[in-house]
Amino acid sequence: MDFDYSPKTKDLQQRLLKFMDEHIYPAEKEYAQEMQANTAAGKRWTPLQTIEKLKPKAQAAGLWNLFLPVDSAEASGYHGAGLTNQEYAPLAEIMGRVPWASEVFNCSAPDTGNMETIARYGSAELKERWLKPLLEGKIRSAFAMTEPEVASSDATNICTRIERQGDEYVINGHKWWISGAGDPRCQVFITMGKTDPEAAKHSQQSMIIIPADAKGIRIERPLNVMGYDDAPHGHMEMYFENVRVPVGNILLGEGRGFEIAQGRLGPGRIHHCMRLIGLAERALELMCKRASSRVAFGKSVAQQTVTQERIAEARCKIDMARLLTLKAAWLMDVAGNKVARTEIAMIKVVAPSMACQVIDWAMQVHGGGGMCDDFPLAYAYAAARTLRFADGPDEVHRNAIAKWELGKYGSYGKNAEVPITRGG
């Protein structure tokens, strides 16, 4: 097996690492100060200039839309870096070291998944109207799937209704944890709902594009994650109330929602997991530096056996998670998402759990400082813990993995579905 990165990836890694050192890390303090100033001025839901002024620099450096894969680029007529999943994965790791960094490169969720979805499944008209400005970074988007009334970990439960009336679809539903819906630049929702409740189980759901300025959209409130509201991005509770859109806004056609979700969530899970690995790497780095600089009971914290054990265990866990994620990315590239389904499910269990543990150890080494925003660890932990729900809770993925494993020894689990899940 070849564990080396491609020459293209190595080049982009070096350029991205340089950009992080020269622009992202030095801007972390400015980012925090701008957030505090916006809060004091009552303008939390305002795009941050700390990020906006870095975007042209990322474009000039050729570090823009790195996520856009070869097939999506060809299908859309627009071009990103044209990387495979395996080539993009280590870049996602680097960007993940700072939670807001991905937006600087136009590589942040949920926009990446939405852009790939429109590129692969949208009409030429939808691509021109929505994909082009998204790829240019002029607008942002949201993905509306999770619902409070049902266990959305089983996506067949989604009960938002998408009903055709003449040349329009009428959408009614209650959604929550809709990431990006709080951003004033959010101009479009990709929404999942039922077009035919009487159809076969996995043919009931469809996906449709809804402009954010459509009548009948009501944002109820921003939700917080362990005290963080993630302004100006936000995770919103919202309603679609008799929202009308043209029939041409349906993606692929009625009943194709699960098919689209399979194509959307596989790469997204690679991105999430690699960003978490980057976050864990940074936590380990901060842990080592802090442990080396603090003295307790006559010796440095780094000399304490318990600290050394945790550092060693963190190193092992991070590297194992990375190798498994890269294997999943490689298998997706050479054999497709369906063949890689077990590996995709495994990384979604392994990476968030690993990140939570490593960040927790780093917080412990930082003492009281680890609990406040003087260091990036508390927010990092909240983000990592969230991803044990987002794109499907651990339990759903473990259940699928077990069924596929048991299927090797009998009929049970042989035809288990790839989990299309969200938290909530």
JSON list of C-alpha atoms in Angstrom, two decimals, residues 188-348:
[
{"chain": "A", "resi": 188, "resn": "VAL", "atom": "CA", "xyz": [-30.83, 29.32, -0.46]},
{"chain": "A", "resi": 189, "resn": "PHE", "atom": "CA", "xyz": [-31.96, 26.17, 1.37]},
{"chain": "A", "resi": 190, "resn": "ILE", "atom": "CA", "xyz": [-31.66, 22.61, 0.11]},
{"chain": "A", "resi": 191, "resn": "THR", "atom": "CA", "xyz": [-34.59, 20.99, 1.87]},
{"chain": "A", "resi": 192, "resn": "MET", "atom": "CA", "xyz": [-35.60, 17.36, 2.38]},
{"chain": "A", "resi": 193, "resn": "GLY", "atom": "CA", "xyz": [-39.23, 16.36, 2.73]},
{"chain": "A", "resi": 194, "resn": "LYS", "atom": "CA", "xyz": [-41.88, 13.86, 1.67]},
{"chain": "A", "resi": 195, "resn": "THR", "atom": "CA", "xyz": [-43.46, 14.07, -1.76]},
{"chain": "A", "resi": 196, "resn": "ASP", "atom": "CA", "xyz": [-45.29, 10.73, -1.52]},
{"chain": "A", "resi": 197, "resn": "PRO", "atom": "CA", "xyz": [-45.98, 9.25, 1.95]},
{"chain": "A", "resi": 198, "resn": "GLU", "atom": "CA", "xyz": [-47.48, 6.14, 0.31]},
{"chain": "A", "resi": 199, "resn": "ALA", "atom": "CA", "xyz": [-44.42, 5.26, -1.77]},
{"chain": "A", "resi": 200, "resn": "ALA", "atom": "CA", "xyz": [-41.83, 2.64, -0.86]},
{"chain": "A", "resi": 201, "resn": "LYS", "atom": "CA", "xyz": [-39.89, 3.54, 2.27]},
{"chain": "A", "resi": 202, "resn": "HIS", "atom": "CA", "xyz": [-36.85, 5.02, 0.54]},
{"chain": "A", "resi": 203, "resn": "SER", "atom": "CA", "xyz": [-38.81, 6.63, -2.30]},
{"chain": "A", "resi": 204, "resn": "GLN", "atom": "CA", "xyz": [-40.96, 8.93, -0.19]},
{"chain": "A", "resi": 205, "resn": "GLN", "atom": "CA", "xyz": [-38.39, 11.71, 0.27]},
{"chain": "A", "resi": 206, "resn": "SER", "atom": "CA", "xyz": [-37.25, 14.36, -2.15]},
{"chain": "A", "resi": 207, "resn": "MET", "atom": "CA", "xyz": [-34.89, 17.30, -2.09]},
{"chain": "A", "resi": 208, "resn": "ILE", "atom": "CA", "xyz": [-35.84, 20.73, -3.32]},
{"chain": "A", "resi": 209, "resn": "ILE", "atom": "CA", "xyz": [-34.19, 24.12, -3.58]},
{"chain": "A", "resi": 210, "resn": "ILE", "atom": "CA", "xyz": [-35.92, 26.95, -1.72]},
{"chain": "A", "resi": 211, "resn": "PRO", "atom": "CA", "xyz": [-34.78, 30.59, -2.05]},
{"chain": "A", "resi": 212, "resn": "ALA", "atom": "CA", "xyz": [-34.28, 32.17, 1.38]},
{"chain": "A", "resi": 213, "resn": "ASP", "atom": "CA", "xyz": [-36.48, 35.12, 0.43]},
{"chain": "A", "resi": 214, "resn": "ALA", "atom": "CA", "xyz": [-39.48, 32.90, -0.44]},
{"chain": "A", "resi": 215, "resn": "LYS", "atom": "CA", "xyz": [-42.67, 33.87, 1.36]},
{"chain": "A", "resi": 216, "resn": "GLY", "atom": "CA", "xyz": [-43.57, 31.61, 4.26]},
{"chain": "A", "resi": 217, "resn": "ILE", "atom": "CA", "xyz": [-40.10, 31.00, 5.70]},
{"chain": "A", "resi": 218, "resn": "ARG", "atom": "CA", "xyz": [-40.01, 31.83, 9.40]},
{"chain": "A", "resi": 219, "resn": "ILE", "atom": "CA", "xyz": [-36.84, 31.71, 11.48]},
{"chain": "A", "resi": 220, "resn": "GLU", "atom": "CA", "xyz": [-37.95, 30.93, 15.02]},
{"chain": "A", "resi": 221, "resn": "ARG", "atom": "CA", "xyz": [-34.72, 31.19, 17.03]},
{"chain": "A", "resi": 222, "resn": "PRO", "atom": "CA", "xyz": [-31.00, 30.42, 17.08]},
{"chain": "A", "resi": 223, "resn": "LEU", "atom": "CA", "xyz": [-30.02, 27.30, 19.06]},
{"chain": "A", "resi": 224, "resn": "ASN", "atom": "CA", "xyz": [-26.84, 27.16, 21.09]},
{"chain": "A", "resi": 225, "resn": "VAL", "atom": "CA", "xyz": [-24.34, 24.35, 21.44]},
{"chain": "A", "resi": 226, "resn": "MET", "atom": "CA", "xyz": [-23.08, 24.16, 25.03]},
{"chain": "A", "resi": 227, "resn": "GLY", "atom": "CA", "xyz": [-23.53, 27.91, 25.29]},
{"chain": "A", "resi": 228, "resn": "TYR", "atom": "CA", "xyz": [-22.14, 28.80, 21.85]},
{"chain": "A", "resi": 229, "resn": "ASP", "atom": "CA", "xyz": [-24.62, 30.15, 19.29]},
{"chain": "A", "resi": 230, "resn": "ASP", "atom": "CA", "xyz": [-22.04, 30.10, 16.47]},
{"chain": "A", "resi": 231, "resn": "ALA", "atom": "CA", "xyz": [-23.04, 33.55, 15.24]},
{"chain": "A", "resi": 232, "resn": "PRO", "atom": "CA", "xyz": [-23.06, 34.69, 12.53]},
{"chain": "A", "resi": 233, "resn": "HIS", "atom": "CA", "xyz": [-23.40, 31.15, 11.10]},
{"chain": "A", "resi": 234, "resn": "GLY", "atom": "CA", "xyz": [-25.96, 29.83, 13.55]},
{"chain": "A", "resi": 235, "resn": "HIS", "atom": "CA", "xyz": [-28.07, 26.69, 13.95]},
{"chain": "A", "resi": 236, "resn": "MET", "atom": "CA", "xyz": [-31.68, 27.72, 13.56]},
{"chain": "A", "resi": 237, "resn": "GLU", "atom": "CA", "xyz": [-35.12, 26.42, 14.39]},
{"chain": "A", "resi": 238, "resn": "MET", "atom": "CA", "xyz": [-37.39, 27.41, 11.52]},
{"chain": "A", "resi": 239, "resn": "TYR", "atom": "CA", "xyz": [-40.67, 26.81, 9.72]},
{"chain": "A", "resi": 240, "resn": "PHE", "atom": "CA", "xyz": [-41.73, 26.45, 6.10]},
{"chain": "A", "resi": 241, "resn": "GLU", "atom": "CA", "xyz": [-45.36, 27.61, 5.94]},
{"chain": "A", "resi": 242, "resn": "ASN", "atom": "CA", "xyz": [-47.01, 27.22, 2.52]},
{"chain": "A", "resi": 243, "resn": "VAL", "atom": "CA", "xyz": [-43.75, 28.09, 0.79]},
{"chain": "A", "resi": 244, "resn": "ARG", "atom": "CA", "xyz": [-44.12, 27.94, -2.99]},
{"chain": "A", "resi": 245, "resn": "VAL", "atom": "CA", "xyz": [-41.33, 27.25, -5.48]},
{"chain": "A", "resi": 246, "resn": "PRO", "atom": "CA", "xyz": [-41.33, 26.31, -9.19]},
{"chain": "A", "resi": 247, "resn": "VAL", "atom": "CA", "xyz": [-41.44, 22.60, -10.04]},
{"chain": "A", "resi": 248, "resn": "GLY", "atom": "CA", "xyz": [-38.02, 22.99, -11.64]},
{"chain": "A", "resi": 249, "resn": "ASN", "atom": "CA", "xyz": [-36.51, 23.43, -8.19]},
{"chain": "A", "resi": 250, "resn": "ILE", "atom": "CA", "xyz": [-36.88, 19.73, -7.40]},
{"chain": "A", "resi": 251, "resn": "LEU", "atom": "CA", "xyz": [-33.54, 17.89, -7.59]},
{"chain": "A", "resi": 252, "resn": "LEU", "atom": "CA", "xyz": [-33.44, 14.84, -9.90]},
{"chain": "A", "resi": 253, "resn": "GLY", "atom": "CA", "xyz": [-37.18, 14.28, -9.46]},
{"chain": "A", "resi": 254, "resn": "GLU", "atom": "CA", "xyz": [-39.67, 13.12, -6.85]},
{"chain": "A", "resi": 255, "resn": "GLY", "atom": "CA", "xyz": [-38.58, 10.28, -4.60]},
{"chain": "A", "resi": 256, "resn": "ARG", "atom": "CA", "xyz": [-34.85, 10.74, -5.25]},
{"chain": "A", "resi": 257, "resn": "GLY", "atom": "CA", "xyz": [-33.97, 12.33, -1.89]},
{"chain": "A", "resi": 258, "resn": "PHE", "atom": "CA", "xyz": [-32.16, 9.33, -0.44]},
{"chain": "A", "resi": 259, "resn": "GLU", "atom": "CA", "xyz": [-30.19, 8.84, -3.63]},
{"chain": "A", "resi": 260, "resn": "ILE", "atom": "CA", "xyz": [-29.02, 12.46, -3.45]},
{"chain": "A", "resi": 261, "resn": "ALA", "atom": "CA", "xyz": [-28.24, 12.16, 0.26]},
{"chain": "A", "resi": 262, "resn": "GLN", "atom": "CA", "xyz": [-25.96, 9.18, -0.41]},
{"chain": "A", "resi": 263, "resn": "GLY", "atom": "CA", "xyz": [-23.92, 11.28, -2.82]},
{"chain": "A", "resi": 264, "resn": "ARG", "atom": "CA", "xyz": [-23.89, 14.29, -0.50]},
{"chain": "A", "resi": 265, "resn": "LEU", "atom": "CA", "xyz": [-23.08, 12.79, 2.89]},
{"chain": "A", "resi": 266, "resn": "GLY", "atom": "CA", "xyz": [-20.18, 10.49, 1.97]},
{"chain": "A", "resi": 267, "resn": "PRO", "atom": "CA", "xyz": [-17.70, 13.23, 1.04]},
{"chain": "A", "resi": 268, "resn": "GLY", "atom": "CA", "xyz": [-19.10, 15.43, 3.81]},
{"chain": "A", "resi": 269, "resn": "ARG", "atom": "CA", "xyz": [-18.21, 12.83, 6.42]},
{"chain": "A", "resi": 270, "resn": "ILE", "atom": "CA", "xyz": [-14.65, 12.67, 5.11]},
{"chain": "A", "resi": 271, "resn": "HIS", "atom": "CA", "xyz": [-14.43, 16.47, 5.40]},
{"chain": "A", "resi": 272, "resn": "HIS", "atom": "CA", "xyz": [-15.88, 16.52, 8.92]},
{"chain": "A", "resi": 273, "resn": "CYS", "atom": "CA", "xyz": [-13.62, 13.74, 10.16]},
{"chain": "A", "resi": 274, "resn": "MET", "atom": "CA", "xyz": [-10.44, 15.23, 8.73]},
{"chain": "A", "resi": 275, "resn": "ARG", "atom": "CA", "xyz": [-11.27, 18.64, 10.16]},
{"chain": "A", "resi": 276, "resn": "LEU", "atom": "CA", "xyz": [-11.74, 16.94, 13.54]},
{"chain": "A", "resi": 277, "resn": "ILE", "atom": "CA", "xyz": [-8.35, 15.29, 13.18]},
{"chain": "A", "resi": 278, "resn": "GLY", "atom": "CA", "xyz": [-6.83, 18.72, 12.55]},
{"chain": "A", "resi": 279, "resn": "LEU", "atom": "CA", "xyz": [-8.63, 20.06, 15.63]},
{"chain": "A", "resi": 280, "resn": "ALA", "atom": "CA", "xyz": [-7.29, 17.15, 17.70]},
{"chain": "A", "resi": 281, "resn": "GLU", "atom": "CA", "xyz": [-3.77, 17.71, 16.39]},
{"chain": "A", "resi": 282, "resn": "ARG", "atom": "CA", "xyz": [-3.92, 21.34, 17.49]},
{"chain": "A", "resi": 283, "resn": "ALA", "atom": "CA", "xyz": [-5.25, 20.30, 20.91]},
{"chain": "A", "resi": 284, "resn": "LEU", "atom": "CA", "xyz": [-2.34, 17.86, 21.31]},
{"chain": "A", "resi": 285, "resn": "GLU", "atom": "CA", "xyz": [0.10, 20.58, 20.30]},
{"chain": "A", "resi": 286, "resn": "LEU", "atom": "CA", "xyz": [-1.36, 22.99, 22.85]},
{"chain": "A", "resi": 287, "resn": "MET", "atom": "CA", "xyz": [-1.37, 20.21, 25.46]},
{"chain": "A", "resi": 288, "resn": "CYS", "atom": "CA", "xyz": [2.34, 19.49, 24.98]},
{"chain": "A", "resi": 289, "resn": "LYS", "atom": "CA", "xyz": [3.32, 23.16, 25.11]},
{"chain": "A", "resi": 290, "resn": "ARG", "atom": "CA", "xyz": [1.21, 23.83, 28.21]},
{"chain": "A", "resi": 291, "resn": "ALA", "atom": "CA", "xyz": [2.46, 20.71, 29.98]},
{"chain": "A", "resi": 292, "resn": "SER", "atom": "CA", "xyz": [6.05, 21.70, 29.29]},
{"chain": "A", "resi": 293, "resn": "SER", "atom": "CA", "xyz": [5.61, 25.22, 30.68]},
{"chain": "A", "resi": 294, "resn": "ARG", "atom": "CA", "xyz": [3.78, 24.48, 33.95]},
{"chain": "A", "resi": 295, "resn": "VAL", "atom": "CA", "xyz": [5.30, 23.13, 37.16]},
{"chain": "A", "resi": 296, "resn": "ALA", "atom": "CA", "xyz": [3.34, 21.17, 39.76]},
{"chain": "A", "resi": 297, "resn": "PHE", "atom": "CA", "xyz": [4.69, 19.25, 42.77]},
{"chain": "A", "resi": 298, "resn": "GLY", "atom": "CA", "xyz": [8.29, 19.96, 41.91]},
{"chain": "A", "resi": 299, "resn": "LYS", "atom": "CA", "xyz": [8.33, 18.97, 38.25]},
{"chain": "A", "resi": 300, "resn": "SER", "atom": "CA", "xyz": [6.74, 20.00, 34.99]},
{"chain": "A", "resi": 301, "resn": "VAL", "atom": "CA", "xyz": [3.28, 18.72, 34.16]},
{"chain": "A", "resi": 302, "resn": "ALA", "atom": "CA", "xyz": [4.92, 17.06, 31.13]},
{"chain": "A", "resi": 303, "resn": "GLN", "atom": "CA", "xyz": [7.03, 14.95, 33.51]},
{"chain": "A", "resi": 304, "resn": "GLN", "atom": "CA", "xyz": [3.97, 13.62, 35.31]},
{"chain": "A", "resi": 305, "resn": "THR", "atom": "CA", "xyz": [3.37, 10.02, 34.27]},
{"chain": "A", "resi": 306, "resn": "VAL", "atom": "CA", "xyz": [-0.36, 10.52, 33.74]},
{"chain": "A", "resi": 307, "resn": "THR", "atom": "CA", "xyz": [0.34, 13.36, 31.31]},
{"chain": "A", "resi": 308, "resn": "GLN", "atom": "CA", "xyz": [2.83, 11.29, 29.35]},
{"chain": "A", "resi": 309, "resn": "GLU", "atom": "CA", "xyz": [0.36, 8.42, 29.12]},
{"chain": "A", "resi": 310, "resn": "ARG", "atom": "CA", "xyz": [-2.32, 10.75, 27.76]},
{"chain": "A", "resi": 311, "resn": "ILE", "atom": "CA", "xyz": [0.03, 12.35, 25.26]},
{"chain": "A", "resi": 312, "resn": "ALA", "atom": "CA", "xyz": [1.07, 8.93, 23.99]},
{"chain": "A", "resi": 313, "resn": "GLU", "atom": "CA", "xyz": [-2.51, 7.72, 23.80]},
{"chain": "A", "resi": 314, "resn": "ALA", "atom": "CA", "xyz": [-3.56, 10.90, 21.98]},
{"chain": "A", "resi": 315, "resn": "ARG", "atom": "CA", "xyz": [-0.80, 10.40, 19.41]},
{"chain": "A", "resi": 316, "resn": "CYS", "atom": "CA", "xyz": [-1.95, 6.82, 18.80]},
{"chain": "A", "resi": 317, "resn": "LYS", "atom": "CA", "xyz": [-5.64, 7.73, 18.56]},
{"chain": "A", "resi": 318, "resn": "ILE", "atom": "CA", "xyz": [-5.09, 10.63, 16.14]},
{"chain": "A", "resi": 319, "resn": "ASP", "atom": "CA", "xyz": [-2.90, 8.59, 13.81]},
{"chain": "A", "resi": 320, "resn": "MET", "atom": "CA", "xyz": [-5.31, 5.65, 13.82]},
{"chain": "A", "resi": 321, "resn": "ALA", "atom": "CA", "xyz": [-8.25, 7.93, 13.03]},
{"chain": "A", "resi": 322, "resn": "ARG", "atom": "CA", "xyz": [-6.32, 9.59, 10.21]},
{"chain": "A", "resi": 323, "resn": "LEU", "atom": "CA", "xyz": [-5.33, 6.32, 8.59]},
{"chain": "A", "resi": 324, "resn": "LEU", "atom": "CA", "xyz": [-8.88, 4.98, 8.76]},
{"chain": "A", "resi": 325, "resn": "THR", "atom": "CA", "xyz": [-10.28, 8.19, 7.29]},
{"chain": "A", "resi": 326, "resn": "LEU", "atom": "CA", "xyz": [-7.74, 8.23, 4.47]},
{"chain": "A", "resi": 327, "resn": "LYS", "atom": "CA", "xyz": [-8.58, 4.59, 3.75]},
{"chain": "A", "resi": 328, "resn": "ALA", "atom": "CA", "xyz": [-12.27, 5.51, 3.52]},
{"chain": "A", "resi": 329, "resn": "ALA", "atom": "CA", "xyz": [-11.45, 8.41, 1.18]},
{"chain": "A", "resi": 330, "resn": "TRP", "atom": "CA", "xyz": [-9.29, 6.17, -1.02]},
{"chain": "A", "resi": 331, "resn": "LEU", "atom": "CA", "xyz": [-11.95, 3.46, -1.19]},
{"chain": "A", "resi": 332, "resn": "MET", "atom": "CA", "xyz": [-14.60, 6.03, -2.15]},
{"chain": "A", "resi": 333, "resn": "ASP", "atom": "CA", "xyz": [-12.35, 7.19, -4.98]},
{"chain": "A", "resi": 334, "resn": "VAL", "atom": "CA", "xyz": [-11.56, 3.74, -6.38]},
{"chain": "A", "resi": 335, "resn": "ALA", "atom": "CA", "xyz": [-14.80, 1.87, -5.68]},
{"chain": "A", "resi": 336, "resn": "GLY", "atom": "CA", "xyz": [-17.53, 4.39, -4.81]},
{"chain": "A", "resi": 337, "resn": "ASN", "atom": "CA", "xyz": [-19.50, 5.37, -1.73]},
{"chain": "A", "resi": 338, "resn": "LYS", "atom": "CA", "xyz": [-21.51, 2.16, -1.58]},
{"chain": "A", "resi": 339, "resn": "VAL", "atom": "CA", "xyz": [-18.46, -0.07, -1.39]},
{"chain": "A", "resi": 340, "resn": "ALA", "atom": "CA", "xyz": [-16.89, 2.26, 1.18]},
{"chain": "A", "resi": 341, "resn": "ARG", "atom": "CA", "xyz": [-20.04, 2.38, 3.33]},
{"chain": "A", "resi": 342, "resn": "THR", "atom": "CA", "xyz": [-18.52, 0.45, 6.27]},
{"chain": "A", "resi": 343, "resn": "GLU", "atom": "CA", "xyz": [-15.40, 2.61, 6.35]},
{"chain": "A", "resi": 344, "resn": "ILE", "atom": "CA", "xyz": [-17.48, 5.80, 6.08]},
{"chain": "A", "resi": 345, "resn": "ALA", "atom": "CA", "xyz": [-19.61, 4.68, 9.02]},
{"chain": "A", "resi": 346, "resn": "MET", "atom": "CA", "xyz": [-16.54, 3.69, 11.03]},
{"chain": "A", "resi": 347, "resn": "ILE", "atom": "CA", "xyz": [-14.78, 7.03, 10.65]},
{"chain": "A", "resi": 348, "resn": "LYS", "atom": "CA", "xyz": [-17.96, 8.80, 11.71]}
]
